[in-house]
Tab-separated table of C-alpha atoms in Angstrom:
chain	number	residue	atom	x	y	z
P	1	MET	CA	170.186	94.702	150.522
P	2	LYS	CA	170.852	95.149	146.817
P	3	VAL	CA	174.277	96.459	145.832
P	4	ILE	CA	176.133	97.095	142.564
P	5	ASN	CA	179.755	95.982	142.654
P	6	ASP	CA	182.655	95.924	140.233
P	7	LEU	CA	183.275	92.514	138.700
P	8	LEU	CA	186.905	92.868	139.633
P	9	GLY	CA	189.329	92.890	136.732
P	10	TYR	CA	186.719	92.640	133.964
P	11	ASN	CA	185.370	96.185	133.496
P	12	LYS	CA	181.854	94.996	134.361
P	13	LYS	CA	179.297	95.733	137.057
P	14	ILE	CA	177.461	92.951	138.878
P	15	VAL	CA	174.194	93.387	140.787
P	16	GLN	CA	174.111	91.448	144.054
P	17	ASP	CA	172.030	91.110	147.196
P	18	THR	CA	173.808	90.892	150.537
P	19	ASN	CA	171.075	88.515	151.782
P	20	TYR	CA	172.090	85.903	149.173
P	21	PHE	CA	175.370	84.354	148.080
P	22	ARG	CA	177.499	86.781	146.143
P	23	TYR	CA	179.868	85.824	143.366
P	24	SER	CA	183.057	84.205	144.598
P	25	LEU	CA	186.519	83.156	143.528
P	26	ASP	CA	185.051	79.774	142.506
P	27	SER	CA	183.134	81.338	139.617
P	28	VAL	CA	186.063	83.494	138.549
P	29	LEU	CA	188.411	80.499	138.501
P	30	LEU	CA	185.845	78.517	136.502
P	31	ALA	CA	185.572	81.272	133.892
P	32	ASN	CA	189.356	81.506	133.636
P	33	PHE	CA	189.590	77.712	133.281
P	34	CYS	CA	187.541	77.938	130.069
P	35	LYS	CA	189.316	78.009	126.722
P	36	VAL	CA	186.777	79.452	124.318
P	37	LYS	CA	186.660	80.500	120.685
P	38	LYS	CA	184.678	83.350	119.187
P	39	ASN	CA	182.144	80.928	117.656
P	40	THR	CA	181.660	78.841	120.829
P	41	LYS	CA	178.027	78.032	121.615
P	42	MET	CA	177.841	78.115	125.397
P	43	ILE	CA	175.319	77.584	128.169
P	44	ASP	CA	175.981	78.279	131.854
P	45	LEU	CA	173.954	76.238	134.375
P	46	CYS	CA	173.214	77.345	137.948
P	47	SER	CA	174.157	80.852	136.803
P	48	GLY	CA	173.322	82.759	139.979
P	49	ASN	CA	173.817	86.461	139.253
P	50	ILE	CA	175.782	85.468	136.100
P	51	PRO	CA	179.477	86.103	136.942
P	52	VAL	CA	180.660	83.434	134.474
P	53	PRO	CA	178.663	84.753	131.472
P	54	LEU	CA	179.726	88.306	132.321
P	55	ILE	CA	183.405	87.379	132.343
P	56	LEU	CA	183.226	85.370	129.109
P	57	SER	CA	180.950	87.768	127.208
P	58	ASP	CA	183.931	89.609	125.694
P	59	LYS	CA	185.492	86.392	124.403
P	60	ILE	CA	182.522	84.841	122.573
P	61	ASP	CA	180.601	86.319	119.643
P	62	ASN	CA	177.583	84.044	120.066
P	63	LYS	CA	174.982	84.885	122.692
P	64	ILE	CA	175.711	83.063	125.959
P	65	ILE	CA	172.742	81.322	127.555
P	66	GLY	CA	172.508	81.411	131.342
P	67	VAL	CA	170.041	79.396	133.427
P	68	GLU	CA	168.948	80.266	136.969
P	69	LEU	CA	166.011	78.654	138.760
P	70	GLN	CA	165.574	81.010	141.715
P	71	GLU	CA	163.534	83.993	140.597
P	72	GLU	CA	165.073	86.446	143.066
P	73	VAL	CA	168.587	85.667	141.848
P	74	TYR	CA	167.472	85.501	138.214
P	75	LYS	CA	166.199	89.090	138.487
P	76	LEU	CA	169.611	90.216	139.766
P	77	GLY	CA	171.161	88.597	136.699
P	78	LEU	CA	168.762	90.473	134.419
P	79	GLU	CA	169.791	93.739	136.067
P	80	SER	CA	173.461	92.901	135.534
P	81	ILE	CA	172.790	92.263	131.840
P	82	LYS	CA	170.988	95.583	131.520
P	83	ILE	CA	173.484	97.692	133.474
P	84	ASN	CA	176.341	96.361	131.284
P	85	ASN	CA	174.351	96.768	128.029
P	86	LEU	CA	174.808	93.067	127.239
P	87	GLU	CA	171.306	92.225	126.048
P	88	ASP	CA	172.758	91.107	122.702
P	89	LYS	CA	175.478	88.969	124.367
P	90	ILE	CA	173.743	87.186	127.281
P	91	GLU	CA	170.288	85.614	127.538
P	92	LEU	CA	169.189	84.483	131.001
P	93	LEU	CA	166.457	81.861	131.451
P	94	ASN	CA	164.434	81.463	134.647
P	95	LYS	CA	164.065	77.691	134.335
P	96	ASP	CA	164.765	74.422	136.079
P	97	ALA	CA	167.908	73.149	134.345
P	98	LYS	CA	166.501	69.603	134.414
P	99	GLU	CA	163.821	70.764	131.952
P	100	LEU	CA	166.281	72.117	129.382
P	101	SER	CA	166.198	68.909	127.351
P	102	LYS	CA	162.688	70.024	126.363
P	103	VAL	CA	163.933	73.482	125.347
P	104	PHE	CA	167.063	72.695	123.323
P	105	GLU	CA	167.803	70.051	120.725
P	106	THR	CA	170.308	67.281	121.349
P	107	ASP	CA	173.900	68.255	120.427
P	108	THR	CA	173.315	72.016	120.656
P	109	PHE	CA	176.267	73.385	122.651
P	110	ASP	CA	180.054	73.326	122.395
P	111	LEU	CA	180.510	74.256	126.042
P	112	ILE	CA	178.586	73.888	129.302
P	113	THR	CA	179.840	75.625	132.432
P	114	CYS	CA	178.448	75.068	135.910
P	115	ASN	CA	179.175	76.205	139.450
P	116	PRO	CA	176.694	73.824	141.092
P	117	PRO	CA	175.421	73.181	144.608
P	118	TYR	CA	178.345	71.383	146.244
P	119	PHE	CA	176.702	69.364	148.990
P	120	LYS	CA	174.374	66.382	148.943
P	121	ASN	CA	170.881	66.935	150.257
P	122	ASN	CA	170.016	64.514	153.029
P	123	GLU	CA	168.486	64.495	156.508
P	124	THR	CA	171.822	65.121	158.220
P	125	SER	CA	172.807	68.060	155.985
P	126	LEU	CA	173.349	71.331	157.810
P	127	LYS	CA	171.299	73.727	155.699
P	128	ASN	CA	170.962	77.479	155.871
P	129	ASN	CA	167.601	78.786	157.087
P	130	ASN	CA	167.639	81.086	154.067
P	131	ASP	CA	166.072	78.944	151.302
P	132	ILE	CA	167.935	80.796	148.554
P	133	LYS	CA	171.289	80.078	150.188
P	134	SER	CA	170.285	76.493	150.964
P	135	ILE	CA	169.360	75.781	147.334
P	136	ALA	CA	172.613	77.383	146.153
P	137	ARG	CA	174.707	75.171	148.465
P	138	HIS	CA	172.812	71.860	148.604
P	139	GLU	CA	171.466	69.563	145.896
P	140	VAL	CA	167.850	70.438	146.685
P	141	THR	CA	166.703	71.111	143.122
P	142	ILE	CA	169.511	69.639	141.007
P	143	THR	CA	172.166	66.982	141.583
P	144	LEU	CA	175.561	66.242	140.125
P	145	GLU	CA	174.015	63.330	138.232
P	146	ASP	CA	171.297	65.594	136.811
P	147	ILE	CA	174.000	67.886	135.424
P	148	MET	CA	175.970	65.019	133.891
P	149	LYS	CA	172.847	63.533	132.286
P	150	LEU	CA	171.799	66.901	130.869
P	151	SER	CA	175.306	67.572	129.562
P	152	ARG	CA	175.296	64.339	127.567
P	153	LYS	CA	172.052	65.481	125.960
P	154	LEU	CA	172.963	69.109	125.205
P	155	LEU	CA	176.641	68.867	124.266
P	156	LYS	CA	177.801	68.308	120.717
P	157	ASN	CA	180.142	65.377	120.147
P	158	ASN	CA	183.522	66.394	121.642
P	159	GLY	CA	181.854	69.291	123.425
P	160	SER	CA	183.046	70.094	126.954
P	161	LEU	CA	181.491	70.303	130.403
P	162	LEU	CA	183.553	72.496	132.748
P	163	MET	CA	182.736	72.586	136.444
P	164	VAL	CA	184.116	73.666	139.788
P	165	HIS	CA	183.390	71.324	142.688
P	166	ARG	CA	184.523	69.966	146.041
P	167	VAL	CA	187.470	67.553	146.100
P	168	GLU	CA	185.542	65.041	148.224
P	169	ARG	CA	183.135	64.522	145.311
P	170	LEU	CA	185.905	63.554	142.859
P	171	SER	CA	185.276	59.790	142.835
P	172	GLU	CA	181.581	60.456	142.169
P	173	ILE	CA	182.461	62.943	139.434
P	174	ILE	CA	184.602	60.328	137.685
P	175	GLU	CA	181.969	57.608	138.079
P	176	LEU	CA	179.110	59.739	136.752
P	177	SER	CA	181.197	61.128	133.909
P	178	LYS	CA	181.835	57.584	132.693
P	179	LYS	CA	178.170	56.694	133.086
P	180	TYR	CA	177.091	59.532	130.810
P	181	ASN	CA	179.847	59.213	128.177
P	182	LEU	CA	181.793	62.227	129.433
P	183	GLU	CA	185.518	61.593	129.521
P	184	ILE	CA	187.450	63.678	132.029
P	185	LYS	CA	190.388	65.293	130.238
P	186	LYS	CA	191.694	67.930	132.672
P	187	ILE	CA	191.693	68.362	136.447
P	188	GLN	CA	193.111	71.312	138.356
P	189	PHE	CA	193.229	71.231	142.157
P	190	ILE	CA	192.719	74.390	144.200
P	191	TYR	CA	194.543	74.782	147.518
P	192	PRO	CA	193.683	77.482	150.080
P	193	LYS	CA	197.418	77.584	151.035
P	194	ILE	CA	200.477	75.653	149.919
P	195	ASP	CA	200.640	73.610	153.132
P	196	HIS	CA	196.908	72.764	153.132
P	197	GLU	CA	195.026	69.968	151.428
P	198	ALA	CA	193.162	70.837	148.222
P	199	ASN	CA	189.528	71.642	148.935
P	200	MET	CA	188.231	72.485	145.450
P	201	LEU	CA	188.861	71.343	141.904
P	202	LEU	CA	188.155	72.364	138.345
P	203	PHE	CA	187.579	69.737	135.691
P	204	GLU	CA	186.800	69.400	131.998
P	205	ALA	CA	184.830	66.398	130.720
P	206	VAL	CA	184.452	65.836	126.967
P	207	LYS	CA	181.465	64.087	125.433
P	208	ASN	CA	182.664	60.833	123.828
P	209	GLY	CA	186.257	61.946	124.377
P	210	LYS	CA	189.212	59.602	124.297
P	211	PRO	CA	190.607	58.379	127.656
P	212	GLY	CA	193.484	60.285	129.206
P	213	ILE	CA	193.512	62.787	132.079
P	214	LYS	CA	195.890	65.743	132.327
P	215	ILE	CA	196.541	67.074	135.841
P	216	MET	CA	197.051	70.820	135.519
P	217	PRO	CA	199.403	72.872	137.733
P	218	PRO	CA	197.750	73.559	141.102
P	219	VAL	CA	196.116	76.841	142.031
P	220	ILE	CA	197.332	78.165	145.399
P	221	VAL	CA	194.960	80.876	146.589
P	222	HIS	CA	196.725	82.452	149.594
P	223	ASP	CA	200.331	82.902	150.667
P	224	GLU	CA	201.574	82.181	154.214
P	225	ASN	CA	200.320	85.611	155.357
P	226	GLY	CA	196.805	85.013	154.063
P	227	GLU	CA	197.208	87.400	151.133
P	228	TYR	CA	196.165	86.411	147.622
P	229	LYS	CA	198.948	84.828	145.569
P	230	GLU	CA	200.131	86.725	142.496
P	231	GLU	CA	198.212	84.515	140.045
P	232	ILE	CA	195.001	85.262	141.945
P	233	LYS	CA	195.794	88.976	142.019
P	234	LYS	CA	196.127	88.881	138.231
P	235	ILE	CA	192.629	87.459	137.970
P	236	PHE	CA	191.329	90.204	140.284
P	237	LYS	CA	193.667	92.833	138.842
P	238	GLU	CA	191.383	95.831	139.417
P	239	TRP	CA	191.452	95.088	143.116
P	240	TYR	CA	195.109	96.013	143.238
P	241	TYR	CA	196.885	99.139	142.105
P	242	GLU	CA	198.179	98.626	138.587
P	243	SER	CA	201.174	100.868	139.338
P	244	ASP	CA	202.431	98.654	142.185
């Protein structure tokens, strides 16, 4: 069922379908991890219903390019662009990201963002019977290596790839970054609670960057009672009463 929700804290509406994955904290944290300038040239891969472009549209003067392969989800993104009157700020492409090297010149973008499928696609993978959800979660149509290879092509020298991913893929992330001349500069670990292991991470990799990794302060999502921590509430500020 199609619904129109508030993109919490950002004075935007987002069109979603309850049969598919809806935008999550992962995308919001990724957008907030980005440090952008007004003249940043940005492309968002695996855009889904475009939460990251929506959040960053007020911070960048250039038109943000989004890319979503699945037509059903792409159409939701188009509706979100229209309902927010952002036709001059966001352009959404219904394309396979692996084909973008044929669309854009080498060294085109300052910034690539991506909230990718997290899980490898193999015979033992537990996939959702819903193909749209399965493609969103598993590397059916695009892999981590595909994204790294494409980023080397599309990023300008010293341009940045920013991603959110699973902690268990970190060694592969580092290995592939090196392979494609992307130097990891920042990592931020995300913990569901303070006494739990980190399950997600955010990272920035710079094309032809100098070696040296900065470990950012951790993000703790929930307190001991399962409520969002204050830093998360600030991100989702419209969800909470401003007068509290």
